[in-house]
Amino acid sequence: MTSHASGQQEHVLSTLNADGTRRWMRPRPAPGRWLNRRRMLGYALIALFVTLPHLRIAGKPPILLNIIERQFTFFGTTLYPTDTLLLALLVVSIFLSIFFLTAMFGRVWCGWACPQTVYLELVFRPIERLLEGTPGKKTKTGAWRRPLRIVIYLVLSFFLANTFLSYFVGTDQLYHWVLGSPLKHPLGFFVVMLVTGLMMFDFGFFREQLCIVACPYGRMQSVMLDRDSLIIGYDRARGEPRGKGKRAAASDVSLKVVGDGAALGDCIDCHMCVTTCPTGIDIRDGLQLECVNCAQCIDACDSIMTKIGKPTGLIRYASQRTLEEGKRRLLRPRVLIYPVIILVLVSAFATVLARRGTAFVSVLRGVGAPYTVLESGLISNPAKIKVHNRDTEPRAYEVTIVGIDGAEVVGESGDLLVEPGQIETAAVRLAVPRDAFKGAVNGRLDIQLRVTDHATYDRVIAHRLVGPLGHMRGAHETHEPSEGTP
C-alpha cells in the first residue's frame, strides 16, 4: 500500500483504496505545450477515425476488416484466408514495430494515439468538466447537469459504436442497418446496441481502469523497455529533498535552497503532478505500469517551476539512465536488430504481394479409388480443383493438362466461373494415356496443370497422379465409361 501524502487515504492501486472502495479519478487539466500538442494530434486522429471508413481507394474502404467473410482490406488491397503468408508477415511486422517504438519512445502509443486515452481525455472528460466543473474549482450546481452528461455520453457512444462497426461491416451495410427497421436486421441491431453499451460502460464508468487493470500492454512494457528507453521521469537528484522552504533566487544556480539550515531540492511537494495525472499515480515514485506517458505531469510541474523561478524539466521525457547517470545510449542491440528484422519482413511482404496473382488455385486429390481405367484406355485420377478469385470481376477459369498428348480433364463442361472474392471447387478426373506411366517410379507420374482465365491469371501447377506399375494392370484397377462426371 502506498500513500502520496500524509493524511491522505492509503490505496493499493492508484484506483483502489485500502478499504476496497473505488478511488475515482478527476484529474485537473494542466495547460501547457505538451497538452497543446496532444490535442492537435488527438483531434486529428479522431477526424481520421471518423472519416476513414467513408473514403474509397480503388473502390474499397482504406481499412475494412470483414471477419464474417474473412476479407481484410488495407488501402485498396484485400487479403483473404488464402493469403496466409501475407497475413502472417503483416501481423509480425506490426508487433515488432510496436516493440521497436516502445524500446525507443516508451509508451508513446498509450498517451498519444490509443483511442482509449484520446477519447477519454480529449472528449469525455472535457464534457464532464464543462457540465460539472473543474476539480479544484467551484463545483457547478444543478440537478440537470449529471443526467445531461449521461445523455451526451450515450449519444457519443452510439456514434462511436457505429463508426467502430463500419471498420468491420463497411459503411454501405452500416447505412442499411441505421436506416432500416431493427426487425429486418436484428443481429446488426443487437451488435450496435452491445457495442454502444460497452463504450458507455468504458468511458462513463470503467475509464482509466482499462489501462491499469485490463490492458496487457502496460504489463508487457517490462520486457519491451530498457534503461535507455524514453519515459517520463522525475529528476530525483535535482528535486530531493522536497519541501516548501525558502529557495535561492533563480539567478543563483549554485545555491540550491536555503531554509531551516537544510538544503532543499527544487520540488516544493505541491502535488500538482499527482492531481493532474489521469491514472492517479505519483510520477516521483519512479517508473510505474500505470503511467501512460500523457505528459500532463510535465506541464503541471513546468508551470510551478516557472512560478517559483526555477528551470523547467524537473519532470521530463528522459531515459532512466539519463535521470540516474546523466547520459543515454541511443545505439544498442535492440534498436539495431528490430529495424533490420522489420525491414526484412516488410520487403518479404512487398515481394509476396507483388507476385500474388489475381487468383489462388489449389489441386487436391479426390476421394475414391486412387485411379481407374476408362474404356478409352486412359488412366483417370479423381481430383478437386479449388479456385479463389481475388479479382474485382467475375472470371472463368480453364484447366488443362500440358505436356502430355491425349491427356484431358474429364467432368467439367466449360470453364469454372467464379465471382469476385468467392471460392469455387470443381470435382474432376485427370485422365492421361497409359503410356505416360511407362518408366514412372512406383506408378507415380508428375504432371503439370495449366489454369488460366485468358485475361489476368495464367499459372502452371504441379500435381502427381498414380497409376499402374509400368504396363502391368494393377489389382485395384476398375473400368469406367469415358463420359459423364465422377
Coordinates of C-alpha atoms in Angstrom, one line a residue:
M1 CA 0.0 0.0 0.0
T2 CA 1.2 3.5 -0.8
S3 CA 0.4 6.9 0.2
H4 CA 1.5 10.0 -1.7
A5 CA 0.9 12.5 1.1
S6 CA 0.5 12.4 4.8
G7 CA -3.2 12.5 5.8
Q8 CA -4.4 11.0 2.5
Q9 CA -6.1 7.7 2.4
E10 CA -3.8 4.9 1.6
H11 CA -4.6 2.8 -1.6
V12 CA -3.5 -0.5 -3.0
L13 CA -3.7 0.5 -6.7
S14 CA -4.0 4.1 -8.0
T15 CA -7.7 3.5 -8.4
L16 CA -8.3 1.2 -5.3
N17 CA -8.3 2.4 -1.8
A18 CA -7.1 0.2 1.1
D19 CA -10.6 -0.4 2.3
G20 CA -11.6 -1.8 -1.2
T21 CA -13.5 1.2 -2.4
R22 CA -13.0 2.8 -5.8
R23 CA -10.8 5.8 -5.9
W24 CA -12.4 7.9 -8.6
M25 CA -10.1 9.9 -10.8
R26 CA -10.9 13.5 -11.6
P27 CA -7.7 14.9 -12.9
R28 CA -7.2 18.6 -13.1
P29 CA -6.0 19.6 -16.7
A30 CA -2.6 21.2 -16.8
P31 CA -2.4 23.6 -19.8
G32 CA 1.0 23.6 -21.5
R33 CA 3.0 22.8 -24.6
W34 CA 2.5 19.1 -24.3
L35 CA -1.2 19.3 -23.8
N36 CA -1.5 21.5 -26.8
R37 CA 0.5 19.0 -28.9
R38 CA -1.6 16.1 -27.7
R39 CA -4.8 18.0 -28.5
M40 CA -3.6 18.7 -32.1
L41 CA -2.7 15.1 -32.7
G42 CA -5.7 13.7 -30.8
Y43 CA -8.3 15.7 -32.7
A44 CA -6.6 14.9 -36.0
L45 CA -6.7 11.2 -35.1
I46 CA -10.4 11.5 -34.2
A47 CA -11.2 13.2 -37.5
L48 CA -9.2 10.4 -39.4
F49 CA -11.0 7.7 -37.4
V50 CA -14.4 9.1 -38.3
T51 CA -13.8 9.9 -42.0
L52 CA -11.6 6.9 -43.0
P53 CA -14.5 4.3 -43.5
H54 CA -16.2 6.7 -45.9
L55 CA -13.2 7.1 -48.2
R56 CA -12.5 4.8 -51.1
I57 CA -9.3 3.6 -52.7
A58 CA -9.8 1.5 -55.9
G59 CA -13.4 1.3 -55.0
K60 CA -12.7 -0.1 -51.5
P61 CA -12.5 1.4 -48.0
P62 CA -9.0 2.1 -46.8
I63 CA -9.5 -0.3 -43.9
L64 CA -12.2 -3.0 -43.8
L65 CA -11.8 -6.0 -41.5
N66 CA -14.7 -8.2 -42.7
I67 CA -14.3 -11.1 -40.2
I68 CA -17.5 -12.9 -41.3
E69 CA -16.4 -13.2 -44.9
R70 CA -12.7 -13.3 -43.9
Q71 CA -11.7 -10.5 -46.1
F72 CA -9.2 -7.9 -44.8
T73 CA -8.8 -4.7 -46.9
F74 CA -5.8 -2.3 -46.4
F75 CA -5.6 0.7 -48.7
G76 CA -7.0 -0.9 -51.8
T77 CA -5.6 -4.4 -51.3
T78 CA -7.8 -7.2 -50.0
L79 CA -6.2 -10.1 -48.2
Y80 CA -8.0 -13.4 -48.0
P81 CA -7.6 -16.6 -45.9
T82 CA -5.6 -18.0 -48.8
D83 CA -3.0 -15.2 -48.2
T84 CA -1.8 -16.8 -45.0
L85 CA 1.9 -15.8 -45.6
L86 CA 0.9 -12.2 -46.2
L87 CA -1.3 -12.0 -43.1
A88 CA 1.5 -13.6 -41.0
L89 CA 4.1 -11.2 -42.3
L90 CA 1.8 -8.2 -41.7
V91 CA 0.9 -9.2 -38.1
V92 CA 4.5 -10.0 -37.1
S93 CA 5.7 -6.7 -38.7
I94 CA 3.1 -4.7 -36.7
F95 CA 4.1 -6.3 -33.4
L96 CA 7.8 -5.8 -34.0
S97 CA 7.1 -2.2 -34.9
I98 CA 5.3 -1.8 -31.6
F99 CA 8.3 -3.4 -29.8
F100 CA 10.7 -1.1 -31.6
L101 CA 8.7 2.1 -30.9
T102 CA 8.4 1.1 -27.2
A103 CA 12.1 0.4 -26.9
M104 CA 12.8 3.9 -28.4
F105 CA 10.0 6.1 -27.1
G106 CA 8.4 4.2 -24.3
R107 CA 4.6 4.1 -24.1
V108 CA 4.1 6.8 -26.7
W109 CA 1.1 4.8 -28.2
C110 CA -0.7 4.9 -24.8
G111 CA -0.5 8.6 -24.1
W112 CA -0.7 9.9 -27.7
A113 CA -2.6 7.6 -30.0
C114 CA -4.6 5.0 -28.1
P115 CA -8.3 5.5 -28.7
Q116 CA -9.0 4.9 -25.1
T117 CA -6.8 7.8 -24.0
V118 CA -7.6 10.1 -26.9
Y119 CA -11.4 9.9 -26.4
L120 CA -11.4 9.8 -22.6
E121 CA -9.0 12.7 -22.1
L122 CA -10.0 14.8 -25.1
V123 CA -13.7 14.2 -25.4
F124 CA -15.5 12.6 -22.4
R125 CA -13.6 14.2 -19.5
P126 CA -13.8 17.7 -21.0
I127 CA -17.6 17.3 -21.3
E128 CA -17.7 16.3 -17.7
R129 CA -15.7 19.3 -16.6
L130 CA -17.8 21.6 -18.8
L131 CA -21.0 20.4 -17.1
E132 CA -19.9 19.7 -13.6
G133 CA -16.9 21.9 -13.0
T134 CA -13.1 21.5 -13.0
P135 CA -11.5 19.8 -10.0
G136 CA -10.0 22.3 -7.6
K137 CA -12.5 24.9 -8.5
K138 CA -16.1 25.7 -7.5
T139 CA -18.4 22.8 -8.4
K140 CA -21.3 23.8 -10.7
T141 CA -24.7 23.1 -9.2
G142 CA -27.8 21.9 -10.9
A143 CA -29.6 18.6 -10.7
W144 CA -29.9 18.6 -14.5
R145 CA -26.2 18.5 -15.2
R146 CA -25.4 14.9 -14.4
P147 CA -28.4 13.5 -16.4
L148 CA -27.5 15.7 -19.3
R149 CA -23.9 14.4 -19.2
I150 CA -25.2 10.8 -19.3
V151 CA -27.4 11.6 -22.3
I152 CA -24.5 13.2 -24.1
Y153 CA -22.2 10.2 -23.3
L154 CA -24.9 7.8 -24.6
V155 CA -25.2 9.7 -27.9
L156 CA -21.4 9.8 -28.3
S157 CA -21.2 6.1 -27.5
F158 CA -23.8 5.3 -30.1
F159 CA -22.0 7.4 -32.7
L160 CA -18.6 5.8 -31.9
A161 CA -20.1 2.3 -31.9
N162 CA -21.5 2.8 -35.4
T163 CA -18.1 4.3 -36.6
F164 CA -16.2 1.4 -35.0
L165 CA -18.5 -1.2 -36.6
S166 CA -18.1 0.5 -40.0
Y167 CA -14.5 -0.8 -40.0
F168 CA -15.9 -4.4 -39.8
V169 CA -19.1 -4.3 -41.9
G170 CA -18.5 -1.3 -44.2
T171 CA -20.4 1.9 -44.4
D172 CA -22.9 0.5 -47.0
Q173 CA -24.0 -2.2 -44.7
L174 CA -24.0 0.2 -41.8
Y175 CA -26.3 2.7 -43.6
H176 CA -28.6 -0.2 -44.3
W177 CA -28.7 -1.0 -40.6
V178 CA -29.2 2.6 -39.5
L179 CA -31.9 3.5 -42.0
G180 CA -33.8 0.1 -41.9
S181 CA -36.0 -1.3 -39.3
P182 CA -34.3 -3.2 -36.5
L183 CA -36.7 -6.1 -37.1
K184 CA -35.1 -6.6 -40.6
H185 CA -31.6 -7.0 -39.2
P186 CA -31.9 -8.0 -35.5
L187 CA -28.3 -9.3 -35.3
G188 CA -26.9 -6.0 -36.6
F189 CA -29.1 -4.0 -34.2
F190 CA -28.0 -6.2 -31.3
V191 CA -24.3 -5.7 -32.2
V192 CA -24.7 -1.9 -32.4
M193 CA -26.5 -1.8 -29.0
L194 CA -24.0 -4.1 -27.4
V195 CA -21.0 -2.0 -28.6
T196 CA -22.8 1.2 -27.5
G197 CA -23.3 -0.3 -24.1
L198 CA -19.7 -1.4 -23.8
M199 CA -18.4 2.1 -24.8
M200 CA -20.9 3.7 -22.4
F201 CA -19.6 1.4 -19.6
D202 CA -16.0 2.1 -20.5
F203 CA -16.0 5.9 -20.9
G204 CA -18.6 6.5 -18.3
F205 CA -17.5 4.1 -15.5
F206 CA -14.5 1.9 -16.1
R207 CA -12.3 4.6 -17.6
E208 CA -8.7 4.5 -16.6
Q209 CA -9.1 1.1 -15.1
L210 CA -9.0 -0.3 -18.6
C211 CA -5.4 0.9 -18.9
I212 CA -4.4 -0.2 -15.3
V213 CA -6.3 -3.5 -14.9
A214 CA -7.4 -4.8 -18.3
C215 CA -4.9 -3.7 -20.9
P216 CA -1.9 -6.1 -21.2
Y217 CA 0.3 -3.5 -22.8
G218 CA 1.3 -1.9 -19.5
R219 CA 2.5 -5.2 -18.1
M220 CA 4.4 -6.0 -21.3
Q221 CA 6.4 -2.9 -21.1
S222 CA 8.7 -4.5 -18.6
V223 CA 10.1 -6.7 -21.3
M224 CA 10.0 -4.1 -24.1
L225 CA 11.6 -1.2 -22.2
D226 CA 15.2 -0.9 -21.2
R227 CA 17.1 1.7 -19.2
D228 CA 17.6 3.8 -22.4
S229 CA 14.0 3.9 -23.5
L230 CA 12.3 7.3 -23.4
I231 CA 10.0 7.6 -20.5
I232 CA 8.5 10.4 -18.3
G233 CA 10.6 10.6 -15.2
Y234 CA 11.3 12.7 -12.2
D235 CA 14.8 14.1 -11.7
R236 CA 15.4 12.9 -8.1
A237 CA 18.9 14.3 -7.9
R238 CA 17.6 17.8 -8.6
G239 CA 14.2 17.6 -6.8
E240 CA 15.1 15.9 -3.5
P241 CA 14.7 16.5 -0.7
R242 CA 11.2 18.0 -1.1
G243 CA 9.9 20.8 0.9
K244 CA 8.3 24.2 0.9
G245 CA 11.2 26.1 2.4
K246 CA 12.7 29.4 1.1
R247 CA 14.7 28.9 -2.1
A248 CA 17.6 30.7 -3.6
A249 CA 17.0 33.2 -6.4
A250 CA 16.8 31.9 -9.9
S251 CA 20.0 33.7 -10.8
D252 CA 21.9 31.9 -8.1
V253 CA 22.1 28.4 -9.6
S254 CA 24.9 27.4 -7.4
L255 CA 22.8 27.6 -4.2
K256 CA 20.0 25.0 -4.3
V257 CA 17.8 26.0 -1.4
V258 CA 18.1 28.0 1.8
G259 CA 15.7 27.4 4.7
D260 CA 15.8 25.9 8.2
G261 CA 19.5 25.3 7.8
A262 CA 18.9 22.4 5.4
A263 CA 19.3 22.2 1.6
L264 CA 16.0 21.5 -0.3
G265 CA 15.6 20.3 -3.8
D266 CA 13.6 22.1 -6.5
C267 CA 10.4 20.0 -5.8
I268 CA 8.1 22.0 -3.4
D269 CA 5.8 19.0 -2.9
C270 CA 2.8 20.8 -4.4
H271 CA 1.3 17.6 -5.7
M272 CA 0.3 19.2 -8.9
C273 CA 1.8 16.3 -10.8
V274 CA -0.4 13.9 -8.8
T275 CA -3.7 15.9 -9.2
T276 CA -3.3 16.2 -12.9
C277 CA -2.4 12.5 -13.6
P278 CA -5.3 10.7 -15.3
T279 CA -4.3 7.4 -13.7
G280 CA -3.7 8.8 -10.2
I281 CA 0.0 7.9 -9.8
D282 CA 2.8 9.9 -8.3
I283 CA 5.5 10.1 -11.0
R284 CA 8.0 10.8 -8.3
D285 CA 7.8 7.2 -7.2
G286 CA 9.6 6.1 -10.3
L287 CA 8.6 4.1 -13.4
Q288 CA 5.1 2.5 -12.9
L289 CA 3.0 0.4 -15.2
E290 CA 0.0 2.8 -14.7
C291 CA 1.9 5.7 -16.4
V292 CA 0.6 6.2 -19.9
N293 CA 3.1 8.9 -20.9
C294 CA 0.5 11.6 -21.4
A295 CA 2.9 14.3 -20.2
Q296 CA 0.3 16.1 -18.1
C297 CA 2.7 16.0 -15.1
I298 CA 5.4 17.7 -17.2
D299 CA 3.1 20.6 -18.0
A300 CA 1.9 20.9 -14.4
C301 CA 5.5 20.8 -13.0
D302 CA 6.9 23.2 -15.6
S303 CA 4.2 25.8 -14.7
I304 CA 5.2 25.5 -11.0
M305 CA 8.9 25.8 -11.7
T306 CA 8.2 28.9 -13.8
K307 CA 6.2 30.5 -11.0
I308 CA 9.0 29.9 -8.4
G309 CA 11.7 31.0 -10.7
K310 CA 13.3 27.6 -11.3
P311 CA 14.3 25.9 -14.6
T312 CA 11.7 23.7 -16.1
G313 CA 12.3 20.0 -16.7
L314 CA 12.2 18.7 -13.2
I315 CA 9.8 16.1 -14.6
R316 CA 10.5 15.5 -18.3
Y317 CA 10.9 13.0 -21.1
A318 CA 14.2 11.2 -20.4
S319 CA 15.6 7.7 -20.0
Q320 CA 16.3 6.0 -16.7
R321 CA 20.0 6.1 -17.5
T322 CA 19.8 9.8 -18.2
L323 CA 18.0 10.6 -14.9
E324 CA 20.4 8.5 -12.9
E325 CA 23.7 8.9 -14.7
G326 CA 23.2 12.0 -16.9
K327 CA 23.8 10.1 -20.2
R328 CA 21.8 8.0 -22.6
R329 CA 22.8 5.4 -25.2
L330 CA 20.9 5.7 -28.4
L331 CA 22.6 2.8 -30.2
R332 CA 22.0 -0.5 -28.5
P333 CA 21.4 -4.1 -29.8
R334 CA 17.6 -4.0 -29.8
V335 CA 17.2 -0.7 -31.6
L336 CA 19.5 -2.1 -34.3
I337 CA 18.1 -5.6 -34.5
Y338 CA 14.4 -4.5 -34.6
P339 CA 14.7 -2.3 -37.7
V340 CA 16.7 -4.9 -39.6
I341 CA 14.0 -7.6 -38.9
I342 CA 11.2 -5.2 -39.7
L343 CA 12.9 -4.2 -43.0
V344 CA 13.3 -7.9 -43.9
L345 CA 9.6 -8.6 -43.1
V346 CA 8.3 -5.6 -45.0
S347 CA 10.5 -6.5 -48.0
A348 CA 9.2 -10.0 -47.9
F349 CA 5.6 -8.8 -47.6
A350 CA 6.1 -6.4 -50.6
T351 CA 7.7 -9.2 -52.7
V352 CA 5.0 -11.7 -51.9
L353 CA 2.3 -9.1 -52.6
A354 CA 3.8 -8.1 -55.9
R355 CA 4.0 -11.8 -57.0
R356 CA 0.5 -12.6 -55.8
G357 CA -1.8 -13.5 -58.7
T358 CA -5.4 -12.5 -59.2
A359 CA -6.4 -16.0 -58.2
F360 CA -5.3 -18.7 -55.8
V361 CA -5.6 -22.3 -57.2
S362 CA -5.1 -25.5 -55.3
V363 CA -5.3 -29.0 -56.6
L364 CA -6.3 -31.7 -54.1
R365 CA -6.6 -35.5 -54.6
G366 CA -10.2 -36.6 -54.8
V367 CA -11.9 -39.3 -52.8
G368 CA -12.4 -42.9 -54.0
A369 CA -10.1 -45.3 -55.8
P370 CA -6.6 -44.0 -56.4
Y371 CA -7.1 -44.5 -60.1
T372 CA -9.4 -46.1 -62.6
V373 CA -9.0 -47.2 -66.2
L374 CA -11.6 -45.7 -68.6
E375 CA -12.9 -47.6 -71.6
S376 CA -10.9 -45.3 -73.8
G377 CA -7.8 -46.7 -72.1
L378 CA -6.9 -43.5 -70.3
I379 CA -5.8 -43.7 -66.6
S380 CA -8.0 -41.4 -64.5
N381 CA -7.4 -39.9 -61.1
P382 CA -10.0 -38.1 -59.1
A383 CA -9.1 -34.5 -58.1
K384 CA -10.6 -31.4 -56.7
I385 CA -9.8 -28.0 -58.2
K386 CA -10.3 -25.1 -55.8
V387 CA -10.2 -21.6 -57.3
H388 CA -10.3 -18.4 -55.3
N389 CA -11.0 -15.3 -57.4
R390 CA -9.1 -12.4 -55.9
D391 CA -10.0 -10.1 -58.8
T392 CA -12.7 -7.4 -58.8
E393 CA -14.6 -9.0 -61.7
P394 CA -16.1 -12.5 -62.4
R395 CA -13.6 -14.8 -64.1
A396 CA -14.0 -18.1 -65.9
Y397 CA -11.0 -20.5 -65.4
E398 CA -10.0 -23.2 -67.8
V399 CA -8.0 -26.2 -66.5
T400 CA -5.9 -28.3 -68.9
I401 CA -3.1 -30.8 -68.7
V402 CA 0.0 -29.7 -70.5
G403 CA 2.9 -31.6 -72.0
I404 CA 1.1 -35.0 -72.5
D405 CA -0.6 -35.8 -75.8
G406 CA -4.1 -37.2 -75.4
A407 CA -4.5 -36.1 -71.8
E408 CA -7.8 -34.5 -70.8
V409 CA -9.7 -33.1 -67.8
V410 CA -13.0 -35.0 -67.5
G411 CA -16.0 -33.8 -65.7
E412 CA -16.1 -30.0 -66.4
S413 CA -18.4 -28.8 -69.2
G414 CA -16.9 -25.5 -69.9
D415 CA -14.8 -23.1 -67.7
L416 CA -15.2 -22.8 -64.0
L417 CA -17.0 -19.4 -63.3
V418 CA -16.0 -17.7 -60.0
E419 CA -17.4 -14.5 -58.7
P420 CA -15.1 -11.8 -57.2
G421 CA -13.8 -12.7 -53.8
Q422 CA -15.5 -16.1 -54.0
I423 CA -14.1 -19.7 -53.8
E424 CA -15.4 -22.5 -56.1
T425 CA -14.5 -26.1 -56.1
A426 CA -14.9 -28.5 -59.0
A427 CA -14.6 -32.3 -58.8
V428 CA -12.9 -33.5 -61.9
R429 CA -10.9 -36.5 -63.2
L430 CA -7.5 -36.1 -64.6
A431 CA -7.0 -38.6 -67.4
V432 CA -3.7 -39.4 -69.2
P433 CA -2.8 -42.2 -71.7
R434 CA -1.5 -45.4 -70.2
D435 CA 1.8 -45.0 -72.0
A436 CA 2.5 -41.9 -69.9
F437 CA 3.2 -44.2 -66.9
K438 CA 5.9 -46.0 -68.7
G439 CA 9.0 -45.6 -66.7
A440 CA 7.1 -44.0 -63.8
V441 CA 8.6 -44.9 -60.4
N442 CA 6.2 -46.9 -58.3
G443 CA 3.3 -45.9 -60.6
R444 CA 3.7 -42.1 -59.7
L445 CA 3.5 -39.6 -62.5
D446 CA 4.2 -35.9 -62.1
I447 CA 2.1 -33.7 -64.4
Q448 CA 1.5 -30.0 -65.0
L449 CA -1.9 -28.4 -64.9
R450 CA -2.4 -25.1 -66.6
V451 CA -5.1 -22.9 -65.0
T452 CA -6.0 -19.7 -66.9
D453 CA -8.8 -17.1 -67.2
H454 CA -7.4 -15.9 -70.5
A455 CA -7.1 -12.4 -69.1
T456 CA -5.3 -11.8 -65.8
Y457 CA -4.3 -15.2 -64.5
D458 CA -2.2 -18.0 -66.2
R459 CA -0.3 -20.4 -64.0
V460 CA 1.1 -23.9 -64.2
I461 CA 0.6 -26.1 -61.1
A462 CA 2.4 -29.4 -60.4
H463 CA 0.4 -32.4 -59.5
R464 CA 1.1 -36.1 -59.0
L465 CA -1.0 -38.9 -60.5
V466 CA -0.9 -42.6 -59.5
G467 CA -1.4 -45.4 -62.0
P468 CA -0.4 -48.9 -62.9
L469 CA 3.2 -50.0 -62.5
G470 CA 4.7 -49.8 -66.0
H471 CA 2.3 -51.5 -68.4
M472 CA 1.0 -54.1 -65.9
R473 CA -2.6 -53.8 -64.8
G474 CA -2.9 -53.2 -61.1
A475 CA -5.0 -55.5 -59.0
H476 CA -7.2 -52.5 -57.9
E477 CA -8.0 -51.3 -61.4
T478 CA -11.6 -50.8 -62.3
H479 CA -13.2 -49.7 -65.6
E480 CA -15.5 -46.7 -66.0
P481 CA -17.1 -45.2 -69.1
S482 CA -15.2 -42.2 -70.5
E483 CA -18.2 -39.9 -70.4
G484 CA -20.0 -38.4 -67.5
T485 CA -18.9 -36.7 -64.3
P486 CA -17.3 -38.6 -61.5

